[in-house]
Amino acid sequence: MTLFLDDAAVRAAFDWELATSAVREAYATSVDGARYPARGMARGDHGWLRTLTGVPAGRELMGAKIIAAAMPTRRASYLIPLFDQRTAELVALLDGHSITGYRTAATSAVAADLLSPPGALTVAVIGSGFEAQNHVRALAVVRDLKAVRVYSPRPESRARFVAELSDLPITQAAGAEEAVAGATLVVCAARSRDETPTLLGKWLRPGMTVVSIGSTLPEQREVDPEVIARADVIVADMVEEVLDDTGDLIAARAAGLDVAGEICSLADLVGERVPGRTHVNQIALYKSVGSAAQDLAVAGMCARNAERLGLGTRMPATIHPVQK
């Protein structure tokens, strides 16, 4: 029978160490366009529907993530079905909300670990929400954190962020530039409401690594063109989508920058087909739009762990495969 995991069950089954390992393993195998085609996006008068699909190599499960968004109410639903690759049986249905945040942070941690110079990290976090918290938790699994400074516009949000991560060496900053000063790793995890970039290239110093996750559509902005111009190494989880579909790269092209020949894929970095950072003083940028490879790696991990822990609900009815 199909296993259903609501958001509470997903959170209970989730584990950061298992998630980062699952993502690293996924990117070490084939993540080509045949297994993970470009996402689909349907737009209507009041909402949009986005789909990401994938058939992982070396795994028993294949699946998709479906995101439904209602713009008048600013609400979204996330659904992940997982199917057995050999039998087409519907193995699990998962609420994908938390998985979306978990997989983004787990993937960023893998990229940051590969791009940052060795040693403990001093982290600047721009943003104090769900994604920002997840990134700090994920980074703490792959590296020692010497210090974390967080900035977001509302003092009460920053205070809550510090309180919820009180087991880590974290403090508040009064501004984004103050947070970034002296950091070895900058995590951009919040877009401004008017899409003004929250990270400026003039704040960067040699040796910094930047993780940018908040601009995934043409109308969204997170970093200014100078960040991209100053990056010696640019890595993307989905190269074509980052280049063509993110507001940051569209703005960079409009400013006269052409990085198409310089950007490399996270899969090539994980697979050691590209070197990533080659000098300690280089500035490295990881740009993410998310992908089915990440969703399915983390969803599969959650489903397996839920089975082991006895979590979730067995559905009384399911979708039965038919002979074709």
PDB file of C-alpha atoms in Angstrom:
ATOM      1  CA  MET A   1       0.000   0.000   0.000  1.00  0.00           C
ATOM      2  CA  THR A   2       1.118   3.549  -0.683  1.00  0.00           C
ATOM      3  CA  LEU A   3       2.827   5.367   2.190  1.00  0.00           C
ATOM      4  CA  PHE A   4       1.626   8.935   2.792  1.00  0.00           C
ATOM      5  CA  LEU A   5       3.913  11.368   4.597  1.00  0.00           C
ATOM      6  CA  ASP A   6       2.387  14.669   5.644  1.00  0.00           C
ATOM      7  CA  ASP A   7       4.685  17.551   6.543  1.00  0.00           C
ATOM      8  CA  ALA A   8       5.002  16.466  10.173  1.00  0.00           C
ATOM      9  CA  ALA A   9       6.038  12.951   9.138  1.00  0.00           C
ATOM     10  CA  VAL A  10       8.532  14.337   6.609  1.00  0.00           C
ATOM     11  CA  ARG A  11      10.126  16.470   9.313  1.00  0.00           C
ATOM     12  CA  ALA A  12      10.274  13.518  11.704  1.00  0.00           C
ATOM     13  CA  ALA A  13      11.899  11.282   9.085  1.00  0.00           C
ATOM     14  CA  PHE A  14      14.392  13.896   7.895  1.00  0.00           C
ATOM     15  CA  ASP A  15      18.095  13.764   8.806  1.00  0.00           C
ATOM     16  CA  TRP A  16      20.681  16.351   7.668  1.00  0.00           C
ATOM     17  CA  GLU A  17      23.597  13.952   7.453  1.00  0.00           C
ATOM     18  CA  LEU A  18      21.598  11.435   5.414  1.00  0.00           C
ATOM     19  CA  ALA A  19      20.254  14.250   3.199  1.00  0.00           C
ATOM     20  CA  THR A  20      23.650  15.742   2.322  1.00  0.00           C
ATOM     21  CA  SER A  21      24.977  12.248   1.610  1.00  0.00           C
ATOM     22  CA  ALA A  22      21.976  11.461  -0.616  1.00  0.00           C
ATOM     23  CA  VAL A  23      22.405  14.700  -2.595  1.00  0.00           C
ATOM     24  CA  ARG A  24      26.158  14.160  -3.005  1.00  0.00           C
ATOM     25  CA  GLU A  25      25.516  10.623  -4.219  1.00  0.00           C
ATOM     26  CA  ALA A  26      22.828  11.812  -6.658  1.00  0.00           C
ATOM     27  CA  TYR A  27      25.175  14.357  -8.240  1.00  0.00           C
ATOM     28  CA  ALA A  28      27.970  11.788  -8.464  1.00  0.00           C
ATOM     29  CA  THR A  29      25.776   9.715 -10.815  1.00  0.00           C
ATOM     30  CA  SER A  30      24.124  10.733 -14.082  1.00  0.00           C
ATOM     31  CA  VAL A  31      21.999  13.897 -13.901  1.00  0.00           C
ATOM     32  CA  ASP A  32      21.682  14.423 -17.656  1.00  0.00           C
ATOM     33  CA  GLY A  33      18.706  15.945 -19.411  1.00  0.00           C
ATOM     34  CA  ALA A  34      17.214  12.576 -20.294  1.00  0.00           C
ATOM     35  CA  ARG A  35      16.918  11.592 -16.639  1.00  0.00           C
ATOM     36  CA  TYR A  36      16.064  15.101 -15.429  1.00  0.00           C
ATOM     37  CA  PRO A  37      14.400  17.143 -18.175  1.00  0.00           C
ATOM     38  CA  ALA A  38      13.824  20.863 -17.875  1.00  0.00           C
ATOM     39  CA  ARG A  39      10.997  21.823 -15.548  1.00  0.00           C
ATOM     40  CA  GLY A  40       7.566  22.548 -16.943  1.00  0.00           C
ATOM     41  CA  MET A  41       5.724  25.753 -16.077  1.00  0.00           C
ATOM     42  CA  ALA A  42       2.040  26.364 -16.810  1.00  0.00           C
ATOM     43  CA  ARG A  43       0.681  29.852 -16.066  1.00  0.00           C
ATOM     44  CA  GLY A  44      -2.959  30.848 -15.829  1.00  0.00           C
ATOM     45  CA  ASP A  45      -4.942  33.934 -14.883  1.00  0.00           C
ATOM     46  CA  HIS A  46      -4.760  33.270 -11.143  1.00  0.00           C
ATOM     47  CA  GLY A  47      -2.105  30.627 -10.601  1.00  0.00           C
ATOM     48  CA  TRP A  48       0.708  28.563 -11.974  1.00  0.00           C
ATOM     49  CA  LEU A  49       1.734  24.923 -11.896  1.00  0.00           C
ATOM     50  CA  ARG A  50       5.378  23.835 -12.018  1.00  0.00           C
ATOM     51  CA  THR A  51       6.554  20.253 -12.487  1.00  0.00           C
ATOM     52  CA  LEU A  52       9.991  18.707 -12.006  1.00  0.00           C
ATOM     53  CA  THR A  53      10.479  15.065 -12.968  1.00  0.00           C
ATOM     54  CA  GLY A  54      13.323  12.606 -12.670  1.00  0.00           C
ATOM     55  CA  VAL A  55      14.442   9.005 -13.024  1.00  0.00           C
ATOM     56  CA  PRO A  56      17.541   8.681 -10.810  1.00  0.00           C
ATOM     57  CA  ALA A  57      20.375   6.391 -11.814  1.00  0.00           C
ATOM     58  CA  GLY A  58      21.124   3.561  -9.429  1.00  0.00           C
ATOM     59  CA  ARG A  59      17.958   4.104  -7.397  1.00  0.00           C
ATOM     60  CA  GLU A  60      14.767   2.081  -7.124  1.00  0.00           C
ATOM     61  CA  LEU A  61      12.461   5.094  -7.080  1.00  0.00           C
ATOM     62  CA  MET A  62      11.538   7.674  -9.705  1.00  0.00           C
ATOM     63  CA  GLY A  63       9.157  10.554  -9.296  1.00  0.00           C
ATOM     64  CA  ALA A  64       8.207  14.187  -9.610  1.00  0.00           C
ATOM     65  CA  LYS A  65       7.546  17.327  -7.658  1.00  0.00           C
ATOM     66  CA  ILE A  66       4.426  19.325  -8.456  1.00  0.00           C
ATOM     67  CA  ILE A  67       4.026  22.873  -7.169  1.00  0.00           C
ATOM     68  CA  ALA A  68       0.634  24.563  -7.383  1.00  0.00           C
ATOM     69  CA  ALA A  69       0.533  28.287  -6.602  1.00  0.00           C
ATOM     70  CA  ALA A  70      -2.531  30.545  -6.226  1.00  0.00           C
ATOM     71  CA  MET A  71      -1.307  34.096  -6.697  1.00  0.00           C
ATOM     72  CA  PRO A  72      -4.330  36.043  -5.309  1.00  0.00           C
ATOM     73  CA  THR A  73      -3.875  34.328  -1.927  1.00  0.00           C
ATOM     74  CA  ARG A  74      -0.077  33.845  -2.171  1.00  0.00           C
ATOM     75  CA  ARG A  75      -0.474  30.172  -1.264  1.00  0.00           C
ATOM     76  CA  ALA A  76       1.262  27.108  -2.668  1.00  0.00           C
ATOM     77  CA  SER A  77       1.002  23.348  -2.334  1.00  0.00           C
ATOM     78  CA  TYR A  78       3.832  20.877  -2.932  1.00  0.00           C
ATOM     79  CA  LEU A  79       3.308  17.206  -3.817  1.00  0.00           C
ATOM     80  CA  ILE A  80       5.911  14.510  -4.472  1.00  0.00           C
ATOM     81  CA  PRO A  81       4.849  11.085  -5.799  1.00  0.00           C
ATOM     82  CA  LEU A  82       7.482   8.308  -5.795  1.00  0.00           C
ATOM     83  CA  PHE A  83       7.137   5.279  -8.076  1.00  0.00           C
ATOM     84  CA  ASP A  84       9.022   1.980  -8.212  1.00  0.00           C
ATOM     85  CA  GLN A  85      11.098   2.052 -11.412  1.00  0.00           C
ATOM     86  CA  ARG A  86      10.591  -1.668 -12.071  1.00  0.00           C
ATOM     87  CA  THR A  87       6.869  -2.038 -11.360  1.00  0.00           C
ATOM     88  CA  ALA A  88       5.466   1.521 -11.726  1.00  0.00           C
ATOM     89  CA  GLU A  89       3.765   1.098  -8.353  1.00  0.00           C
ATOM     90  CA  LEU A  90       3.062   4.270  -6.383  1.00  0.00           C
ATOM     91  CA  VAL A  91       5.308   3.708  -3.376  1.00  0.00           C
ATOM     92  CA  ALA A  92       4.840   6.993  -1.535  1.00  0.00           C
ATOM     93  CA  LEU A  93       3.141  10.389  -1.593  1.00  0.00           C
ATOM     94  CA  LEU A  94       4.884  13.162   0.304  1.00  0.00           C
ATOM     95  CA  ASP A  95       4.058  16.729   1.227  1.00  0.00           C
ATOM     96  CA  GLY A  96       6.934  18.460  -0.539  1.00  0.00           C
ATOM     97  CA  HIS A  97       6.954  21.761   1.350  1.00  0.00           C
ATOM     98  CA  SER A  98       9.680  20.977   3.867  1.00  0.00           C
ATOM     99  CA  ILE A  99      11.539  18.782   1.387  1.00  0.00           C
ATOM    100  CA  THR A 100      11.915  21.819  -0.887  1.00  0.00           C
ATOM    101  CA  GLY A 101      13.696  23.719   1.849  1.00  0.00           C
ATOM    102  CA  TYR A 102      15.684  20.720   3.018  1.00  0.00           C
ATOM    103  CA  ARG A 103      16.950  19.741  -0.418  1.00  0.00           C
ATOM    104  CA  THR A 104      17.974  23.288  -1.314  1.00  0.00           C
ATOM    105  CA  ALA A 105      20.021  23.635   1.857  1.00  0.00           C
ATOM    106  CA  ALA A 106      21.514  20.143   1.632  1.00  0.00           C
ATOM    107  CA  THR A 107      22.631  20.818  -1.948  1.00  0.00           C
ATOM    108  CA  SER A 108      24.033  24.228  -1.035  1.00  0.00           C
ATOM    109  CA  ALA A 109      26.018  22.602   1.771  1.00  0.00           C
ATOM    110  CA  VAL A 110      27.523  20.094  -0.663  1.00  0.00           C
ATOM    111  CA  ALA A 111      28.458  22.904  -3.064  1.00  0.00           C
ATOM    112  CA  ALA A 112      29.826  25.162  -0.300  1.00  0.00           C
ATOM    113  CA  ASP A 113      31.924  22.343   1.108  1.00  0.00           C
ATOM    114  CA  LEU A 114      33.504  21.737  -2.310  1.00  0.00           C
ATOM    115  CA  LEU A 115      33.997  25.432  -3.146  1.00  0.00           C
ATOM    116  CA  SER A 116      35.188  26.860   0.179  1.00  0.00           C
ATOM    117  CA  PRO A 117      38.831  26.706   1.263  1.00  0.00           C
ATOM    118  CA  PRO A 118      39.549  24.077   3.953  1.00  0.00           C
ATOM    119  CA  GLY A 119      38.801  24.846   7.581  1.00  0.00           C
ATOM    120  CA  ALA A 120      36.041  26.263   9.745  1.00  0.00           C
ATOM    121  CA  LEU A 121      33.675  28.760   8.127  1.00  0.00           C
ATOM    122  CA  THR A 122      32.598  32.237   9.139  1.00  0.00           C
ATOM    123  CA  VAL A 123      29.116  32.507   7.653  1.00  0.00           C
ATOM    124  CA  ALA A 124      27.007  35.536   6.757  1.00  0.00           C
ATOM    125  CA  VAL A 125      23.308  34.803   6.261  1.00  0.00           C
ATOM    126  CA  ILE A 126      21.052  37.302   4.517  1.00  0.00           C
ATOM    127  CA  GLY A 127      17.562  36.202   5.481  1.00  0.00           C
ATOM    128  CA  SER A 128      16.105  34.672   8.627  1.00  0.00           C
ATOM    129  CA  GLY A 129      13.320  32.412   7.411  1.00  0.00           C
ATOM    130  CA  PHE A 130      12.877  28.695   6.838  1.00  0.00           C
ATOM    131  CA  GLU A 131      15.478  28.468   4.054  1.00  0.00           C
ATOM    132  CA  ALA A 132      18.048  30.509   5.972  1.00  0.00           C
ATOM    133  CA  GLN A 133      17.732  28.318   9.063  1.00  0.00           C
ATOM    134  CA  ASN A 134      17.987  25.179   6.982  1.00  0.00           C
ATOM    135  CA  HIS A 135      21.185  26.393   5.365  1.00  0.00           C
ATOM    136  CA  VAL A 136      22.891  26.952   8.703  1.00  0.00           C
ATOM    137  CA  ARG A 137      21.830  23.483   9.888  1.00  0.00           C
ATOM    138  CA  ALA A 138      23.068  21.853   6.691  1.00  0.00           C
ATOM    139  CA  LEU A 139      26.379  23.712   6.726  1.00  0.00           C
ATOM    140  CA  ALA A 140      26.979  22.629  10.320  1.00  0.00           C
ATOM    141  CA  VAL A 141      26.903  19.009   9.114  1.00  0.00           C
ATOM    142  CA  VAL A 142      29.611  19.420   6.459  1.00  0.00           C
ATOM    143  CA  ARG A 143      31.879  22.009   8.155  1.00  0.00           C
ATOM    144  CA  ASP A 144      32.714  23.444  11.541  1.00  0.00           C
ATOM    145  CA  LEU A 145      31.160  26.902  11.896  1.00  0.00           C
ATOM    146  CA  LYS A 146      33.399  29.433  13.605  1.00  0.00           C
ATOM    147  CA  ALA A 147      30.762  32.158  13.608  1.00  0.00           C
ATOM    148  CA  VAL A 148      27.417  32.958  11.954  1.00  0.00           C
ATOM    149  CA  ARG A 149      26.054  36.504  11.492  1.00  0.00           C
ATOM    150  CA  VAL A 150      22.482  36.986  10.308  1.00  0.00           C
ATOM    151  CA  TYR A 151      20.754  39.989   8.825  1.00  0.00           C
ATOM    152  CA  SER A 152      17.141  40.495   7.839  1.00  0.00           C
ATOM    153  CA  PRO A 153      15.182  43.767   7.952  1.00  0.00           C
ATOM    154  CA  ARG A 154      13.027  42.953  10.981  1.00  0.00           C
ATOM    155  CA  PRO A 155      14.866  42.816  14.332  1.00  0.00           C
ATOM    156  CA  GLU A 156      12.279  40.426  15.764  1.00  0.00           C
ATOM    157  CA  SER A 157      12.927  37.963  12.926  1.00  0.00           C
ATOM    158  CA  ARG A 158      16.668  38.124  13.543  1.00  0.00           C
ATOM    159  CA  ALA A 159      16.140  37.569  17.260  1.00  0.00           C
ATOM    160  CA  ARG A 160      13.940  34.541  16.593  1.00  0.00           C
ATOM    161  CA  PHE A 161      16.545  33.146  14.195  1.00  0.00           C
ATOM    162  CA  VAL A 162      19.294  33.465  16.822  1.00  0.00           C
ATOM    163  CA  ALA A 163      17.075  31.873  19.489  1.00  0.00           C
ATOM    164  CA  GLU A 164      16.157  28.901  17.309  1.00  0.00           C
ATOM    165  CA  LEU A 165      19.821  28.256  16.457  1.00  0.00           C
ATOM    166  CA  SER A 166      21.104  28.942  19.958  1.00  0.00           C
ATOM    167  CA  ASP A 167      23.292  25.817  19.934  1.00  0.00           C
ATOM    168  CA  LEU A 168      25.494  27.482  17.288  1.00  0.00           C
ATOM    169  CA  PRO A 169      27.796  30.546  17.522  1.00  0.00           C
ATOM    170  CA  ILE A 170      25.346  32.983  15.956  1.00  0.00           C
ATOM    171  CA  THR A 171      24.842  36.740  16.318  1.00  0.00           C
ATOM    172  CA  GLN A 172      22.780  39.480  14.682  1.00  0.00           C
ATOM    173  CA  ALA A 173      24.057  42.117  12.269  1.00  0.00           C
ATOM    174  CA  ALA A 174      22.454  45.528  11.842  1.00  0.00           C
ATOM    175  CA  GLY A 175      22.805  45.464   8.048  1.00  0.00           C
ATOM    176  CA  ALA A 176      23.640  43.140   5.163  1.00  0.00           C
ATOM    177  CA  GLU A 177      27.030  44.743   4.548  1.00  0.00           C
ATOM    178  CA  GLU A 178      27.932  44.343   8.215  1.00  0.00           C
ATOM    179  CA  ALA A 179      26.968  40.662   8.104  1.00  0.00           C
ATOM    180  CA  VAL A 180      29.106  40.052   5.020  1.00  0.00           C
ATOM    181  CA  ALA A 181      32.218  41.834   6.352  1.00  0.00           C
ATOM    182  CA  GLY A 182      34.820  39.242   7.325  1.00  0.00           C
ATOM    183  CA  ALA A 183      32.760  36.251   6.210  1.00  0.00           C
ATOM    184  CA  THR A 184      34.272  33.349   4.302  1.00  0.00           C
ATOM    185  CA  LEU A 185      30.843  32.129   3.143  1.00  0.00           C
ATOM    186  CA  VAL A 186      27.800  34.284   2.284  1.00  0.00           C
ATOM    187  CA  VAL A 187      24.371  32.671   2.072  1.00  0.00           C
ATOM    188  CA  CYS A 188      21.682  34.690   0.277  1.00  0.00           C
ATOM    189  CA  ALA A 189      18.355  33.262   1.364  1.00  0.00           C
ATOM    190  CA  ALA A 190      15.925  36.177   1.108  1.00  0.00           C
ATOM    191  CA  ARG A 191      14.740  38.380  -1.746  1.00  0.00           C
ATOM    192  CA  SER A 192      13.546  41.911  -1.172  1.00  0.00           C
ATOM    193  CA  ARG A 193       9.887  42.563  -1.893  1.00  0.00           C
ATOM    194  CA  ASP A 194      10.753  44.979  -4.709  1.00  0.00           C
ATOM    195  CA  GLU A 195      13.376  42.533  -6.089  1.00  0.00           C
ATOM    196  CA  THR A 196      16.264  44.896  -5.333  1.00  0.00           C
ATOM    197  CA  PRO A 197      19.404  42.745  -4.902  1.00  0.00           C
ATOM    198  CA  THR A 198      20.232  41.984  -1.278  1.00  0.00           C
ATOM    199  CA  LEU A 199      23.933  41.265  -1.934  1.00  0.00           C
ATOM    200  CA  LEU A 200      26.208  43.756  -3.707  1.00  0.00           C
ATOM    201  CA  GLY A 201      29.436  42.793  -5.405  1.00  0.00           C
ATOM    202  CA  LYS A 202      31.358  45.707  -3.885  1.00  0.00           C
ATOM    203  CA  TRP A 203      31.014  44.026  -0.468  1.00  0.00           C
ATOM    204  CA  LEU A 204      32.872  40.883  -1.550  1.00  0.00           C
ATOM    205  CA  ARG A 205      36.477  40.209  -0.621  1.00  0.00           C
ATOM    206  CA  PRO A 206      39.015  37.738  -2.095  1.00  0.00           C
ATOM    207  CA  GLY A 207      38.466  34.169  -0.933  1.00  0.00           C
ATOM    208  CA  MET A 208      34.731  34.473  -0.293  1.00  0.00           C
ATOM    209  CA  THR A 209      32.206  31.878  -1.405  1.00  0.00           C
ATOM    210  CA  VAL A 210      28.640  32.987  -2.186  1.00  0.00           C
ATOM    211  CA  VAL A 211      25.562  30.754  -2.166  1.00  0.00           C
ATOM    212  CA  SER A 212      22.567  32.312  -3.947  1.00  0.00           C
ATOM    213  CA  ILE A 213      19.243  30.459  -3.864  1.00  0.00           C
ATOM    214  CA  GLY A 214      16.542  33.123  -4.044  1.00  0.00           C
ATOM    215  CA  SER A 215      16.297  34.061  -7.722  1.00  0.00           C
ATOM    216  CA  THR A 216      14.698  31.192  -9.624  1.00  0.00           C
ATOM    217  CA  LEU A 217      12.418  33.064 -12.047  1.00  0.00           C
ATOM    218  CA  PRO A 218      13.065  35.862 -14.583  1.00  0.00           C
ATOM    219  CA  GLU A 219      11.303  38.448 -12.435  1.00  0.00           C
ATOM    220  CA  GLN A 220      13.300  37.654  -9.279  1.00  0.00           C
ATOM    221  CA  ARG A 221      16.536  39.333  -8.118  1.00  0.00           C
ATOM    222  CA  GLU A 222      18.945  38.527  -5.306  1.00  0.00           C
ATOM    223  CA  VAL A 223      22.515  39.494  -6.258  1.00  0.00           C
ATOM    224  CA  ASP A 224      23.660  42.415  -8.410  1.00  0.00           C
ATOM    225  CA  PRO A 225      25.653  42.022 -11.661  1.00  0.00           C
ATOM    226  CA  GLU A 226      28.890  42.947  -9.881  1.00  0.00           C
ATOM    227  CA  VAL A 227      28.654  39.775  -7.762  1.00  0.00           C
ATOM    228  CA  ILE A 228      28.605  37.753 -10.963  1.00  0.00           C
ATOM    229  CA  ALA A 229      31.331  39.861 -12.587  1.00  0.00           C
ATOM    230  CA  ARG A 230      33.646  39.385  -9.615  1.00  0.00           C
ATOM    231  CA  ALA A 231      33.143  35.623  -9.349  1.00  0.00           C
ATOM    232  CA  ASP A 232      36.168  33.670 -10.583  1.00  0.00           C
ATOM    233  CA  VAL A 233      34.259  30.387 -10.331  1.00  0.00           C
ATOM    234  CA  ILE A 234      30.522  30.059 -11.035  1.00  0.00           C
ATOM    235  CA  VAL A 235      28.731  26.770 -10.379  1.00  0.00           C
ATOM    236  CA  ALA A 236      25.043  26.063 -11.045  1.00  0.00           C
ATOM    237  CA  ASP A 237      22.834  23.136 -10.179  1.00  0.00           C
ATOM    238  CA  MET A 238      20.995  23.535 -13.525  1.00  0.00           C
ATOM    239  CA  VAL A 239      23.245  25.488 -15.884  1.00  0.00           C
ATOM    240  CA  GLU A 240      20.786  26.310 -18.676  1.00  0.00           C
ATOM    241  CA  GLU A 241      17.990  27.298 -16.301  1.00  0.00           C
ATOM    242  CA  VAL A 242      20.299  29.477 -14.211  1.00  0.00           C
ATOM    243  CA  LEU A 243      21.568  31.219 -17.347  1.00  0.00           C
ATOM    244  CA  ASP A 244      18.225  31.694 -19.075  1.00  0.00           C
ATOM    245  CA  ASP A 245      15.559  31.790 -16.381  1.00  0.00           C
ATOM    246  CA  THR A 246      16.945  33.664 -13.363  1.00  0.00           C
ATOM    247  CA  GLY A 247      16.600  37.407 -12.963  1.00  0.00           C
ATOM    248  CA  ASP A 248      20.168  37.708 -11.682  1.00  0.00           C
ATOM    249  CA  LEU A 249      21.737  36.246 -14.827  1.00  0.00           C
ATOM    250  CA  ILE A 250      19.309  38.101 -17.100  1.00  0.00           C
ATOM    251  CA  ALA A 251      20.366  41.349 -15.405  1.00  0.00           C
ATOM    252  CA  ALA A 252      24.018  40.371 -15.759  1.00  0.00           C
ATOM    253  CA  ARG A 253      23.591  39.871 -19.510  1.00  0.00           C
ATOM    254  CA  ALA A 254      21.824  43.225 -19.754  1.00  0.00           C
ATOM    255  CA  ALA A 255      24.867  44.751 -18.043  1.00  0.00           C
ATOM    256  CA  GLY A 256      27.120  43.299 -20.747  1.00  0.00           C
ATOM    257  CA  LEU A 257      28.379  40.198 -18.928  1.00  0.00           C
ATOM    258  CA  ASP A 258      28.655  36.871 -20.743  1.00  0.00           C
ATOM    259  CA  VAL A 259      29.327  33.981 -18.367  1.00  0.00           C
ATOM    260  CA  ALA A 260      27.942  31.160 -20.508  1.00  0.00           C
ATOM    261  CA  GLY A 261      31.427  29.870 -21.257  1.00  0.00           C
ATOM    262  CA  GLU A 262      32.570  30.127 -17.641  1.00  0.00           C
ATOM    263  CA  ILE A 263      29.731  28.566 -15.669  1.00  0.00           C
ATOM    264  CA  CYS A 264      29.992  24.873 -14.784  1.00  0.00           C
ATOM    265  CA  SER A 265      27.563  22.331 -13.376  1.00  0.00           C
ATOM    266  CA  LEU A 266      27.412  21.068  -9.817  1.00  0.00           C
ATOM    267  CA  ALA A 267      27.459  17.533 -11.212  1.00  0.00           C
ATOM    268  CA  ASP A 268      30.830  18.220 -12.849  1.00  0.00           C
ATOM    269  CA  LEU A 269      32.139  19.691  -9.599  1.00  0.00           C
ATOM    270  CA  VAL A 270      30.972  16.720  -7.509  1.00  0.00           C
ATOM    271  CA  GLY A 271      32.250  14.309 -10.158  1.00  0.00           C
ATOM    272  CA  GLU A 272      35.662  16.069 -10.152  1.00  0.00           C
ATOM    273  CA  ARG A 273      35.452  16.815 -13.875  1.00  0.00           C
ATOM    274  CA  VAL A 274      36.079  20.504 -13.113  1.00  0.00           C
ATOM    275  CA  PRO A 275      38.378  21.784 -10.364  1.00  0.00           C
ATOM    276  CA  GLY A 276      36.164  24.445  -8.813  1.00  0.00           C
ATOM    277  CA  ARG A 277      38.300  26.850  -6.794  1.00  0.00           C
ATOM    278  CA  THR A 278      41.987  26.646  -7.747  1.00  0.00           C
ATOM    279  CA  HIS A 279      43.320  29.457  -5.525  1.00  0.00           C
ATOM    280  CA  VAL A 280      42.430  30.527  -2.013  1.00  0.00           C
ATOM    281  CA  ASN A 281      41.854  34.148  -3.083  1.00  0.00           C
ATOM    282  CA  GLN A 282      39.321  33.357  -5.798  1.00  0.00           C
ATOM    283  CA  ILE A 283      35.678  34.332  -5.314  1.00  0.00           C
ATOM    284  CA  ALA A 284      33.310  31.418  -5.909  1.00  0.00           C
ATOM    285  CA  LEU A 285      29.574  31.621  -6.591  1.00  0.00           C
ATOM    286  CA  TYR A 286      27.061  28.788  -6.381  1.00  0.00           C
ATOM    287  CA  LYS A 287      23.737  29.651  -8.027  1.00  0.00           C
ATOM    288  CA  SER A 288      20.730  27.403  -7.492  1.00  0.00           C
ATOM    289  CA  VAL A 289      17.285  27.075  -9.015  1.00  0.00           C
ATOM    290  CA  GLY A 290      16.571  23.625  -7.576  1.00  0.00           C
ATOM    291  CA  SER A 291      16.117  20.393  -9.472  1.00  0.00           C
ATOM    292  CA  ALA A 292      14.296  17.088  -9.388  1.00  0.00           C
ATOM    293  CA  ALA A 293      17.612  15.363  -8.624  1.00  0.00           C
ATOM    294  CA  GLN A 294      17.653  17.152  -5.269  1.00  0.00           C
ATOM    295  CA  ASP A 295      13.938  16.646  -4.566  1.00  0.00           C
ATOM    296  CA  LEU A 296      14.028  12.929  -5.311  1.00  0.00           C
ATOM    297  CA  ALA A 297      17.257  12.321  -3.400  1.00  0.00           C
ATOM    298  CA  VAL A 298      15.818  13.864  -0.236  1.00  0.00           C
ATOM    299  CA  ALA A 299      12.269  12.545  -0.723  1.00  0.00           C
ATOM    300  CA  GLY A 300      13.616   9.031  -1.258  1.00  0.00           C
ATOM    301  CA  MET A 301      15.743   9.352   1.867  1.00  0.00           C
ATOM    302  CA  CYS A 302      12.717  10.495   3.876  1.00  0.00           C
ATOM    303  CA  ALA A 303      10.545   7.659   2.564  1.00  0.00           C
ATOM    304  CA  ARG A 304      13.176   5.043   3.412  1.00  0.00           C
ATOM    305  CA  ASN A 305      13.781   6.509   6.852  1.00  0.00           C
ATOM    306  CA  ALA A 306      10.035   6.749   7.517  1.00  0.00           C
ATOM    307  CA  GLU A 307       9.679   3.050   6.708  1.00  0.00           C
ATOM    308  CA  ARG A 308      12.494   2.240   9.130  1.00  0.00           C
ATOM    309  CA  LEU A 309      11.021   4.426  11.885  1.00  0.00           C
ATOM    310  CA  GLY A 310       7.402   3.391  11.342  1.00  0.00           C
ATOM    311  CA  LEU A 311       6.289   6.889  10.378  1.00  0.00           C
ATOM    312  CA  GLY A 312       3.526   7.958   7.998  1.00  0.00           C
ATOM    313  CA  THR A 313       0.125   6.578   7.072  1.00  0.00           C
ATOM    314  CA  ARG A 314      -0.696   3.650   4.805  1.00  0.00           C
ATOM    315  CA  MET A 315      -3.355   4.799   2.344  1.00  0.00           C
ATOM    316  CA  PRO A 316      -6.493   2.619   2.199  1.00  0.00           C
ATOM    317  CA  ALA A 317      -6.487   2.872  -1.604  1.00  0.00           C
ATOM    318  CA  THR A 318      -3.812   3.520  -4.187  1.00  0.00           C
ATOM    319  CA  ILE A 319      -3.143   3.954  -7.904  1.00  0.00           C
ATOM    320  CA  HIS A 320      -2.807   0.546  -9.503  1.00  0.00           C
ATOM    321  CA  PRO A 321      -0.456   0.095 -12.509  1.00  0.00           C
ATOM    322  CA  VAL A 322      -2.178  -1.141 -15.669  1.00  0.00           C
ATOM    323  CA  GLN A 323      -0.737  -3.346 -18.379  1.00  0.00           C
ATOM    324  CA  LYS A 324       0.317  -1.440 -21.507  1.00  0.00           C
TER     325      LYS A 324
END
